[in-house]
Amino acid sequence: MMQAALRRHLIEPFYETAKGGARLKYWKELEQSQYLPAEVLSDRQLARLKALLSFVYENNAFYRRRFDEAGLRPDDVRSVRDIGILPVLTKEEIRENMATIISRGFATEGLLRFKTGGSMGKALALYITEDCSERRNACARRHDRWSGWEVGEPIGALWGNVADPTMKQRLRGMLLSPYIWLDTMEVTERSVRAFENDWKKARPTLLFGHAHSLFLLAQYVQRLGITGIAPKAIISTSMMLLPSERALIEGVFGLRVFDRYGCEEVSLIASECEAHEGMHLNIEHLYIEFVKEDGTHAGAGEPGRIIVTDLMNYAMPFIRYNVEDVGVPKAGMCSCGRGMPLMEHVTGRVADFLVKPDGSRVAGVSLIENSLTKFPGIDQMQIVQEAVDAIILRLVTGPAFTHREAGALTDYFHQVFGQKACVRLELTGEIKPESSGKYRFSICRVP
Ligand SMILES: [Zn+2]
């Protein structure tokens, strides 16, 4: 692609020089560091953690108190695991301590500000420096290229809430790569056809979007026999990619999906490379822990809460931050030769785990995955648990879903939540995303 090459080799370097941005430099560093041996990357991670802790100890009132209360002095840190004596940081604590969590020397007026939604429905303001933003963009770009997409090539994006500042920032990061757009708040036959028309004109190589939106698009493409949307690479991001949805997307487009995991607070956490053997952890920018209920670290193959320390955000530090997701670390290295360790997948948001009568928890997405594979005729499904014994199943169904399937589905949920539970089926034309544009598969309202 001539135009893409022109944008990549000429226009961007010129623009970057004029602007004085460091993204190109960071990007080149990251392209090289990914193949460093694991031990070198761990040493760097420890050095970056120590630098962050020393800075924060001197310049951040909120963390100074936290370190002192836990008895942690930055000089005592010999291994990344040593910060485990610090308590886990919650969204609520950040919200309550906004006045002291911004480090000295960083006036909020001089920082980039954006917002995240959060499971409680309350927004949280986030601040980073321009420099930190450039690092994040550089990192996203490296991982975008793992899919085979090249800088400067057009992108087809599926995103909700087009005015979302995170997305704007993201597109600034894909600078000079033209993009077209399908709003996930409105995926209909008409909008998909319009997207196809745009696609034919702009000819993107990369299709990029929320997992479930990609799935909905793939369904339309299949149903309507659309041939004009033909990406060379697909990146699924921002929410869990269910195995059944992945299979459909890959079947329809004839491509492997590159799954990615991250959040607004700390940006990219992990992503798949071309070997598809798991998601590489972004250990150049983050220290990522998987913590079990008893506070110890999960072993390979074991689920644990994902706790993240951002090594690059000095303005509004995130140290041992609870992302409120559960994930599974993976043993061994990837055959691609990159030194970054792997995780298997994200099993869901903590808030999406449902409560069984005996008090134990079950991942809502697993129940959905089981239902979709067991019972024919279910296109989409959402579970809402109003009380331990009150379950609503919202369903978008096709002709194969009859009384028999409805009965069997209800029985299945009785097996999980007890015979006394009230299981109500609600048939609906569509399941709407939240205002962020993301879908929630399961919602637990049990306190
Ligand atoms: Zn790999």
PDB file of N, CA and C in Angstrom, residues 43-134:
ATOM      1  N   ASP A  43      14.506  -7.854  35.249  1.00  0.00           N
ATOM      2  CA  ASP A  43      15.420  -6.923  35.914  1.00  0.00           C
ATOM      3  C   ASP A  43      14.990  -5.480  35.653  1.00  0.00           C
ATOM      4  N   ARG A  44      14.611  -5.202  34.409  1.00  0.00           N
ATOM      5  CA  ARG A  44      14.157  -3.852  34.068  1.00  0.00           C
ATOM      6  C   ARG A  44      12.894  -3.492  34.817  1.00  0.00           C
ATOM      7  N   GLN A  45      12.004  -4.479  34.913  1.00  0.00           N
ATOM      8  CA  GLN A  45      10.744  -4.246  35.608  1.00  0.00           C
ATOM      9  C   GLN A  45      11.009  -3.881  37.066  1.00  0.00           C
ATOM     10  N   LEU A  46      11.926  -4.616  37.699  1.00  0.00           N
ATOM     11  CA  LEU A  46      12.256  -4.329  39.100  1.00  0.00           C
ATOM     12  C   LEU A  46      12.876  -2.935  39.226  1.00  0.00           C
ATOM     13  N   ALA A  47      13.764  -2.584  38.314  1.00  0.00           N
ATOM     14  CA  ALA A  47      14.403  -1.265  38.364  1.00  0.00           C
ATOM     15  C   ALA A  47      13.355  -0.160  38.208  1.00  0.00           C
ATOM     16  N   ARG A  48      12.410  -0.367  37.304  1.00  0.00           N
ATOM     17  CA  ARG A  48      11.358   0.633  37.087  1.00  0.00           C
ATOM     18  C   ARG A  48      10.441   0.722  38.301  1.00  0.00           C
ATOM     19  N   LEU A  49      10.163  -0.410  38.915  1.00  0.00           N
ATOM     20  CA  LEU A  49       9.318  -0.404  40.114  1.00  0.00           C
ATOM     21  C   LEU A  49      10.012   0.360  41.239  1.00  0.00           C
ATOM     22  N   LYS A  50      11.302   0.096  41.430  1.00  0.00           N
ATOM     23  CA  LYS A  50      12.031   0.773  42.508  1.00  0.00           C
ATOM     24  C   LYS A  50      12.077   2.280  42.271  1.00  0.00           C
ATOM     25  N   ALA A  51      12.292   2.679  41.022  1.00  0.00           N
ATOM     26  CA  ALA A  51      12.316   4.111  40.702  1.00  0.00           C
ATOM     27  C   ALA A  51      10.959   4.748  41.010  1.00  0.00           C
ATOM     28  N   LEU A  52       9.902   4.054  40.641  1.00  0.00           N
ATOM     29  CA  LEU A  52       8.555   4.567  40.902  1.00  0.00           C
ATOM     30  C   LEU A  52       8.315   4.708  42.409  1.00  0.00           C
ATOM     31  N   LEU A  53       8.666   3.660  43.162  1.00  0.00           N
ATOM     32  CA  LEU A  53       8.417   3.674  44.603  1.00  0.00           C
ATOM     33  C   LEU A  53       9.196   4.806  45.280  1.00  0.00           C
ATOM     34  N   SER A  54      10.457   4.990  44.875  1.00  0.00           N
ATOM     35  CA  SER A  54      11.265   6.064  45.472  1.00  0.00           C
ATOM     36  C   SER A  54      10.645   7.427  45.191  1.00  0.00           C
ATOM     37  N   PHE A  55      10.206   7.614  43.950  1.00  0.00           N
ATOM     38  CA  PHE A  55       9.584   8.894  43.599  1.00  0.00           C
ATOM     39  C   PHE A  55       8.319   9.134  44.417  1.00  0.00           C
ATOM     40  N   VAL A  56       7.482   8.090  44.438  1.00  0.00           N
ATOM     41  CA  VAL A  56       6.186   8.208  45.091  1.00  0.00           C
ATOM     42  C   VAL A  56       6.349   8.455  46.599  1.00  0.00           C
ATOM     43  N   TYR A  57       7.330   7.785  47.178  1.00  0.00           N
ATOM     44  CA  TYR A  57       7.566   7.917  48.623  1.00  0.00           C
ATOM     45  C   TYR A  57       7.864   9.372  48.991  1.00  0.00           C
ATOM     46  N   GLU A  58       8.608  10.049  48.130  1.00  0.00           N
ATOM     47  CA  GLU A  58       8.974  11.450  48.401  1.00  0.00           C
ATOM     48  C   GLU A  58       7.918  12.450  47.959  1.00  0.00           C
ATOM     49  N   ASN A  59       7.103  12.080  46.953  1.00  0.00           N
ATOM     50  CA  ASN A  59       6.270  13.092  46.298  1.00  0.00           C
ATOM     51  C   ASN A  59       4.771  12.839  46.287  1.00  0.00           C
ATOM     52  N   ASN A  60       4.330  11.811  46.993  1.00  0.00           N
ATOM     53  CA  ASN A  60       2.904  11.516  46.931  1.00  0.00           C
ATOM     54  C   ASN A  60       2.361  11.243  48.336  1.00  0.00           C
ATOM     55  N   ALA A  61       1.528  12.150  48.807  1.00  0.00           N
ATOM     56  CA  ALA A  61       1.053  12.098  50.192  1.00  0.00           C
ATOM     57  C   ALA A  61       0.227  10.846  50.471  1.00  0.00           C
ATOM     58  N   PHE A  62      -0.619  10.492  49.506  1.00  0.00           N
ATOM     59  CA  PHE A  62      -1.484   9.328  49.694  1.00  0.00           C
ATOM     60  C   PHE A  62      -0.658   8.050  49.877  1.00  0.00           C
ATOM     61  N   TYR A  63       0.313   7.847  48.983  1.00  0.00           N
ATOM     62  CA  TYR A  63       1.119   6.618  49.055  1.00  0.00           C
ATOM     63  C   TYR A  63       2.128   6.657  50.199  1.00  0.00           C
ATOM     64  N   ARG A  64       2.618   7.844  50.529  1.00  0.00           N
ATOM     65  CA  ARG A  64       3.557   7.943  51.649  1.00  0.00           C
ATOM     66  C   ARG A  64       2.933   7.358  52.911  1.00  0.00           C
ATOM     67  N   ARG A  65       1.668   7.760  53.119  1.00  0.00           N
ATOM     68  CA  ARG A  65       0.958   7.261  54.295  1.00  0.00           C
ATOM     69  C   ARG A  65       0.746   5.744  54.187  1.00  0.00           C
ATOM     70  N   ARG A  66       0.388   5.306  53.009  1.00  0.00           N
ATOM     71  CA  ARG A  66       0.146   3.881  52.772  1.00  0.00           C
ATOM     72  C   ARG A  66       1.416   3.047  53.005  1.00  0.00           C
ATOM     73  N   PHE A  67       2.549   3.555  52.497  1.00  0.00           N
ATOM     74  CA  PHE A  67       3.820   2.841  52.686  1.00  0.00           C
ATOM     75  C   PHE A  67       4.159   2.785  54.163  1.00  0.00           C
ATOM     76  N   ASP A  68       4.021   3.943  54.835  1.00  0.00           N
ATOM     77  CA  ASP A  68       4.379   4.017  56.255  1.00  0.00           C
ATOM     78  C   ASP A  68       3.519   3.059  57.085  1.00  0.00           C
ATOM     79  N   GLU A  69       2.223   3.040  56.788  1.00  0.00           N
ATOM     80  CA  GLU A  69       1.318   2.157  57.542  1.00  0.00           C
ATOM     81  C   GLU A  69       1.671   0.681  57.345  1.00  0.00           C
ATOM     82  N   ALA A  70       2.134   0.351  56.136  1.00  0.00           N
ATOM     83  CA  ALA A  70       2.476  -1.049  55.858  1.00  0.00           C
ATOM     84  C   ALA A  70       3.916  -1.371  56.277  1.00  0.00           C
ATOM     85  N   GLY A  71       4.679  -0.337  56.614  1.00  0.00           N
ATOM     86  CA  GLY A  71       6.075  -0.546  56.990  1.00  0.00           C
ATOM     87  C   GLY A  71       6.965  -0.829  55.784  1.00  0.00           C
ATOM     88  N   LEU A  72       6.626  -0.243  54.643  1.00  0.00           N
ATOM     89  CA  LEU A  72       7.429  -0.464  53.437  1.00  0.00           C
ATOM     90  C   LEU A  72       8.298   0.752  53.140  1.00  0.00           C
ATOM     91  N   ARG A  73       9.604   0.526  52.997  1.00  0.00           N
ATOM     92  CA  ARG A  73      10.500   1.583  52.544  1.00  0.00           C
ATOM     93  C   ARG A  73      11.045   1.167  51.181  1.00  0.00           C
ATOM     94  N   PRO A  74      11.022   2.083  50.198  1.00  0.00           N
ATOM     95  CA  PRO A  74      11.458   1.729  48.843  1.00  0.00           C
ATOM     96  C   PRO A  74      12.827   1.046  48.813  1.00  0.00           C
ATOM     97  N   ASP A  75      13.738   1.471  49.698  1.00  0.00           N
ATOM     98  CA  ASP A  75      15.087   0.883  49.703  1.00  0.00           C
ATOM     99  C   ASP A  75      15.087  -0.602  50.080  1.00  0.00           C
ATOM    100  N   ASP A  76      14.026  -1.025  50.778  1.00  0.00           N
ATOM    101  CA  ASP A  76      13.975  -2.416  51.231  1.00  0.00           C
ATOM    102  C   ASP A  76      13.537  -3.383  50.131  1.00  0.00           C
ATOM    103  N   VAL A  77      13.038  -2.826  49.031  1.00  0.00           N
ATOM    104  CA  VAL A  77      12.471  -3.695  47.990  1.00  0.00           C
ATOM    105  C   VAL A  77      13.578  -4.396  47.208  1.00  0.00           C
ATOM    106  N   ARG A  78      13.595  -5.732  47.277  1.00  0.00           N
ATOM    107  CA  ARG A  78      14.607  -6.542  46.578  1.00  0.00           C
ATOM    108  C   ARG A  78      13.996  -7.291  45.399  1.00  0.00           C
ATOM    109  N   SER A  79      12.684  -7.519  45.486  1.00  0.00           N
ATOM    110  CA  SER A  79      11.988  -8.242  44.421  1.00  0.00           C
ATOM    111  C   SER A  79      10.624  -7.580  44.233  1.00  0.00           C
ATOM    112  N   VAL A  80      10.050  -7.715  43.023  1.00  0.00           N
ATOM    113  CA  VAL A  80       8.743  -7.082  42.785  1.00  0.00           C
ATOM    114  C   VAL A  80       7.699  -7.592  43.784  1.00  0.00           C
ATOM    115  N   ARG A  81       7.870  -8.829  44.216  1.00  0.00           N
ATOM    116  CA  ARG A  81       6.894  -9.422  45.145  1.00  0.00           C
ATOM    117  C   ARG A  81       6.867  -8.721  46.505  1.00  0.00           C
ATOM    118  N   ASP A  82       7.947  -7.991  46.823  1.00  0.00           N
ATOM    119  CA  ASP A  82       8.011  -7.321  48.131  1.00  0.00           C
ATOM    120  C   ASP A  82       6.906  -6.283  48.331  1.00  0.00           C
ATOM    121  N   ILE A  83       6.319  -5.782  47.233  1.00  0.00           N
ATOM    122  CA  ILE A  83       5.257  -4.785  47.448  1.00  0.00           C
ATOM    123  C   ILE A  83       3.939  -5.443  47.869  1.00  0.00           C
ATOM    124  N   GLY A  84       3.963  -6.782  47.955  1.00  0.00           N
ATOM    125  CA  GLY A  84       2.771  -7.509  48.402  1.00  0.00           C
ATOM    126  C   GLY A  84       2.309  -7.150  49.803  1.00  0.00           C
ATOM    127  N   ILE A  85       3.180  -6.482  50.595  1.00  0.00           N
ATOM    128  CA  ILE A  85       2.730  -6.084  51.945  1.00  0.00           C
ATOM    129  C   ILE A  85       1.849  -4.839  51.882  1.00  0.00           C
ATOM    130  N   LEU A  86       1.798  -4.176  50.730  1.00  0.00           N
ATOM    131  CA  LEU A  86       0.889  -3.027  50.587  1.00  0.00           C
ATOM    132  C   LEU A  86      -0.534  -3.544  50.356  1.00  0.00           C
ATOM    133  N   PRO A  87      -1.524  -2.839  50.918  1.00  0.00           N
ATOM    134  CA  PRO A  87      -2.899  -3.282  50.650  1.00  0.00           C
ATOM    135  C   PRO A  87      -3.268  -3.048  49.184  1.00  0.00           C
ATOM    136  N   VAL A  88      -4.253  -3.800  48.726  1.00  0.00           N
ATOM    137  CA  VAL A  88      -4.753  -3.629  47.359  1.00  0.00           C
ATOM    138  C   VAL A  88      -5.539  -2.317  47.280  1.00  0.00           C
ATOM    139  N   LEU A  89      -5.346  -1.604  46.181  1.00  0.00           N
ATOM    140  CA  LEU A  89      -5.991  -0.294  46.004  1.00  0.00           C
ATOM    141  C   LEU A  89      -7.311  -0.454  45.244  1.00  0.00           C
ATOM    142  N   THR A  90      -8.370   0.132  45.792  1.00  0.00           N
ATOM    143  CA  THR A  90      -9.681   0.026  45.134  1.00  0.00           C
ATOM    144  C   THR A  90     -10.061   1.341  44.457  1.00  0.00           C
ATOM    145  N   LYS A  91     -11.005   1.252  43.539  1.00  0.00           N
ATOM    146  CA  LYS A  91     -11.535   2.454  42.872  1.00  0.00           C
ATOM    147  C   LYS A  91     -12.115   3.423  43.894  1.00  0.00           C
ATOM    148  N   GLU A  92     -12.817   2.860  44.889  1.00  0.00           N
ATOM    149  CA  GLU A  92     -13.465   3.679  45.908  1.00  0.00           C
ATOM    150  C   GLU A  92     -12.435   4.523  46.665  1.00  0.00           C
ATOM    151  N   GLU A  93     -11.304   3.898  47.021  1.00  0.00           N
ATOM    152  CA  GLU A  93     -10.245   4.630  47.735  1.00  0.00           C
ATOM    153  C   GLU A  93      -9.694   5.769  46.883  1.00  0.00           C
ATOM    154  N   ILE A  94      -9.537   5.506  45.586  1.00  0.00           N
ATOM    155  CA  ILE A  94      -9.015   6.551  44.711  1.00  0.00           C
ATOM    156  C   ILE A  94      -9.994   7.726  44.688  1.00  0.00           C
ATOM    157  N   ARG A  95     -11.273   7.394  44.558  1.00  0.00           N
ATOM    158  CA  ARG A  95     -12.294   8.436  44.495  1.00  0.00           C
ATOM    159  C   ARG A  95     -12.286   9.272  45.779  1.00  0.00           C
ATOM    160  N   GLU A  96     -12.118   8.608  46.916  1.00  0.00           N
ATOM    161  CA  GLU A  96     -12.137   9.320  48.199  1.00  0.00           C
ATOM    162  C   GLU A  96     -10.871  10.139  48.439  1.00  0.00           C
ATOM    163  N   ASN A  97      -9.786   9.821  47.712  1.00  0.00           N
ATOM    164  CA  ASN A  97      -8.495  10.481  47.983  1.00  0.00           C
ATOM    165  C   ASN A  97      -7.947  11.268  46.797  1.00  0.00           C
ATOM    166  N   MET A  98      -8.855  11.754  45.956  1.00  0.00           N
ATOM    167  CA  MET A  98      -8.419  12.459  44.751  1.00  0.00           C
ATOM    168  C   MET A  98      -7.472  13.621  45.066  1.00  0.00           C
ATOM    169  N   ALA A  99      -7.673  14.254  46.212  1.00  0.00           N
ATOM    170  CA  ALA A  99      -6.875  15.432  46.552  1.00  0.00           C
ATOM    171  C   ALA A  99      -5.412  15.087  46.813  1.00  0.00           C
ATOM    172  N   THR A 100      -5.144  13.894  47.330  1.00  0.00           N
ATOM    173  CA  THR A 100      -3.764  13.571  47.704  1.00  0.00           C
ATOM    174  C   THR A 100      -3.107  12.531  46.811  1.00  0.00           C
ATOM    175  N   ILE A 101      -3.863  11.952  45.878  1.00  0.00           N
ATOM    176  CA  ILE A 101      -3.282  10.870  45.072  1.00  0.00           C
ATOM    177  C   ILE A 101      -2.524  11.396  43.849  1.00  0.00           C
ATOM    178  N   ILE A 102      -2.685  12.671  43.542  1.00  0.00           N
ATOM    179  CA  ILE A 102      -1.882  13.267  42.459  1.00  0.00           C
ATOM    180  C   ILE A 102      -0.534  13.692  43.068  1.00  0.00           C
ATOM    181  N   SER A 103       0.560  13.271  42.425  1.00  0.00           N
ATOM    182  CA  SER A 103       1.891  13.540  42.981  1.00  0.00           C
ATOM    183  C   SER A 103       2.230  15.027  42.949  1.00  0.00           C
ATOM    184  N   ARG A 104       3.074  15.414  43.905  1.00  0.00           N
ATOM    185  CA  ARG A 104       3.548  16.784  43.956  1.00  0.00           C
ATOM    186  C   ARG A 104       4.274  17.136  42.643  1.00  0.00           C
ATOM    187  N   GLY A 105       4.058  18.335  42.157  1.00  0.00           N
ATOM    188  CA  GLY A 105       4.722  18.743  40.919  1.00  0.00           C
ATOM    189  C   GLY A 105       3.888  18.498  39.668  1.00  0.00           C
ATOM    190  N   PHE A 106       2.726  17.856  39.842  1.00  0.00           N
ATOM    191  CA  PHE A 106       1.843  17.632  38.691  1.00  0.00           C
ATOM    192  C   PHE A 106       0.500  18.323  38.916  1.00  0.00           C
ATOM    193  N   ALA A 107       0.365  19.542  38.411  1.00  0.00           N
ATOM    194  CA  ALA A 107      -0.924  20.223  38.529  1.00  0.00           C
ATOM    195  C   ALA A 107      -1.878  19.568  37.543  1.00  0.00           C
ATOM    196  N   THR A 108      -3.095  19.297  38.004  1.00  0.00           N
ATOM    197  CA  THR A 108      -4.036  18.569  37.140  1.00  0.00           C
ATOM    198  C   THR A 108      -4.313  19.315  35.832  1.00  0.00           C
ATOM    199  N   GLU A 109      -4.164  20.654  35.844  1.00  0.00           N
ATOM    200  CA  GLU A 109      -4.436  21.423  34.611  1.00  0.00           C
ATOM    201  C   GLU A 109      -3.456  21.038  33.495  1.00  0.00           C
ATOM    202  N   GLY A 110      -2.248  20.637  33.884  1.00  0.00           N
ATOM    203  CA  GLY A 110      -1.241  20.314  32.878  1.00  0.00           C
ATOM    204  C   GLY A 110      -1.285  18.862  32.423  1.00  0.00           C
ATOM    205  N   LEU A 111      -2.268  18.108  32.906  1.00  0.00           N
ATOM    206  CA  LEU A 111      -2.314  16.675  32.600  1.00  0.00           C
ATOM    207  C   LEU A 111      -3.463  16.347  31.645  1.00  0.00           C
ATOM    208  N   LEU A 112      -3.360  15.195  30.998  1.00  0.00           N
ATOM    209  CA  LEU A 112      -4.478  14.705  30.189  1.00  0.00           C
ATOM    210  C   LEU A 112      -5.471  14.070  31.149  1.00  0.00           C
ATOM    211  N   ARG A 113      -6.743  14.417  30.946  1.00  0.00           N
ATOM    212  CA  ARG A 113      -7.757  13.901  31.854  1.00  0.00           C
ATOM    213  C   ARG A 113      -8.736  13.052  31.055  1.00  0.00           C
ATOM    214  N   PHE A 114      -9.074  11.911  31.589  1.00  0.00           N
ATOM    215  CA  PHE A 114     -10.156  11.126  31.006  1.00  0.00           C
ATOM    216  C   PHE A 114     -10.871  10.381  32.118  1.00  0.00           C
ATOM    217  N   LYS A 115     -11.894   9.644  31.729  1.00  0.00           N
ATOM    218  CA  LYS A 115     -12.756   9.031  32.738  1.00  0.00           C
ATOM    219  C   LYS A 115     -12.958   7.560  32.472  1.00  0.00           C
ATOM    220  N   THR A 116     -13.196   6.829  33.550  1.00  0.00           N
ATOM    221  CA  THR A 116     -13.592   5.441  33.380  1.00  0.00           C
ATOM    222  C   THR A 116     -14.909   5.216  34.110  1.00  0.00           C
ATOM    223  N   GLY A 117     -15.683   4.249  33.625  1.00  0.00           N
ATOM    224  CA  GLY A 117     -17.010   4.001  34.194  1.00  0.00           C
ATOM    225  C   GLY A 117     -16.951   3.259  35.503  1.00  0.00           C
ATOM    226  N   GLY A 118     -16.535   2.019  35.466  1.00  0.00           N
ATOM    227  CA  GLY A 118     -16.462   1.237  36.706  1.00  0.00           C
ATOM    228  C   GLY A 118     -17.753   0.500  37.000  1.00  0.00           C
ATOM    229  N   SER A 119     -17.596  -0.608  37.737  1.00  0.00           N
ATOM    230  CA  SER A 119     -18.722  -1.511  37.929  1.00  0.00           C
ATOM    231  C   SER A 119     -19.837  -0.903  38.778  1.00  0.00           C
ATOM    232  N   MET A 120     -19.521   0.066  39.606  1.00  0.00           N
ATOM    233  CA  MET A 120     -20.556   0.653  40.447  1.00  0.00           C
ATOM    234  C   MET A 120     -21.324   1.756  39.704  1.00  0.00           C
ATOM    235  N   GLY A 121     -20.958   1.981  38.475  1.00  0.00           N
ATOM    236  CA  GLY A 121     -21.663   2.989  37.691  1.00  0.00           C
ATOM    237  C   GLY A 121     -21.211   4.404  37.996  1.00  0.00           C
ATOM    238  N   LYS A 122     -20.220   4.549  38.889  1.00  0.00           N
ATOM    239  CA  LYS A 122     -19.709   5.893  39.199  1.00  0.00           C
ATOM    240  C   LYS A 122     -18.437   6.140  38.400  1.00  0.00           C
ATOM    241  N   ALA A 123     -18.348   7.299  37.805  1.00  0.00           N
ATOM    242  CA  ALA A 123     -17.170   7.601  36.988  1.00  0.00           C
ATOM    243  C   ALA A 123     -15.969   7.913  37.874  1.00  0.00           C
ATOM    244  N   LEU A 124     -14.797   7.622  37.362  1.00  0.00           N
ATOM    245  CA  LEU A 124     -13.555   7.937  38.058  1.00  0.00           C
ATOM    246  C   LEU A 124     -12.698   8.772  37.121  1.00  0.00           C
ATOM    247  N   ALA A 125     -12.203   9.927  37.608  1.00  0.00           N
ATOM    248  CA  ALA A 125     -11.349  10.769  36.769  1.00  0.00           C
ATOM    249  C   ALA A 125      -9.928  10.225  36.801  1.00  0.00           C
ATOM    250  N   LEU A 126      -9.301  10.188  35.642  1.00  0.00           N
ATOM    251  CA  LEU A 126      -7.937   9.667  35.546  1.00  0.00           C
ATOM    252  C   LEU A 126      -7.034  10.731  34.946  1.00  0.00           C
ATOM    253  N   TYR A 127      -5.796  10.788  35.442  1.00  0.00           N
ATOM    254  CA  TYR A 127      -4.845  11.778  34.925  1.00  0.00           C
ATOM    255  C   TYR A 127      -3.543  11.104  34.527  1.00  0.00           C
ATOM    256  N   ILE A 128      -3.037  11.470  33.357  1.00  0.00           N
ATOM    257  CA  ILE A 128      -1.694  11.030  32.970  1.00  0.00           C
ATOM    258  C   ILE A 128      -0.984  12.189  32.270  1.00  0.00           C
ATOM    259  N   THR A 129       0.341  12.101  32.221  1.00  0.00           N
ATOM    260  CA  THR A 129       1.086  13.127  31.491  1.00  0.00           C
ATOM    261  C   THR A 129       1.038  12.803  29.995  1.00  0.00           C
ATOM    262  N   GLU A 130       1.333  13.801  29.192  1.00  0.00           N
ATOM    263  CA  GLU A 130       1.424  13.621  27.742  1.00  0.00           C
ATOM    264  C   GLU A 130       2.447  12.523  27.426  1.00  0.00           C
ATOM    265  N   ASP A 131       3.553  12.546  28.174  1.00  0.00           N
ATOM    266  CA  ASP A 131       4.622  11.584  27.944  1.00  0.00           C
ATOM    267  C   ASP A 131       4.156  10.147  28.212  1.00  0.00           C
ATOM    268  N   CYS A 132       3.414   9.989  29.294  1.00  0.00           N
ATOM    269  CA  CYS A 132       2.892   8.661  29.644  1.00  0.00           C
ATOM    270  C   CYS A 132       1.916   8.195  28.567  1.00  0.00           C
ATOM    271  N   SER A 133       1.126   9.127  28.068  1.00  0.00           N
ATOM    272  CA  SER A 133       0.192   8.816  27.004  1.00  0.00           C
ATOM    273  C   SER A 133       0.924   8.354  25.741  1.00  0.00           C
ATOM    274  N   GLU A 134       2.037   9.010  25.432  1.00  0.00           N
ATOM    275  CA  GLU A 134       2.835   8.623  24.262  1.00  0.00           C
ATOM    276  C   GLU A 134       3.389   7.201  24.422  1.00  0.00           C
TER     277      GLU A 134
END
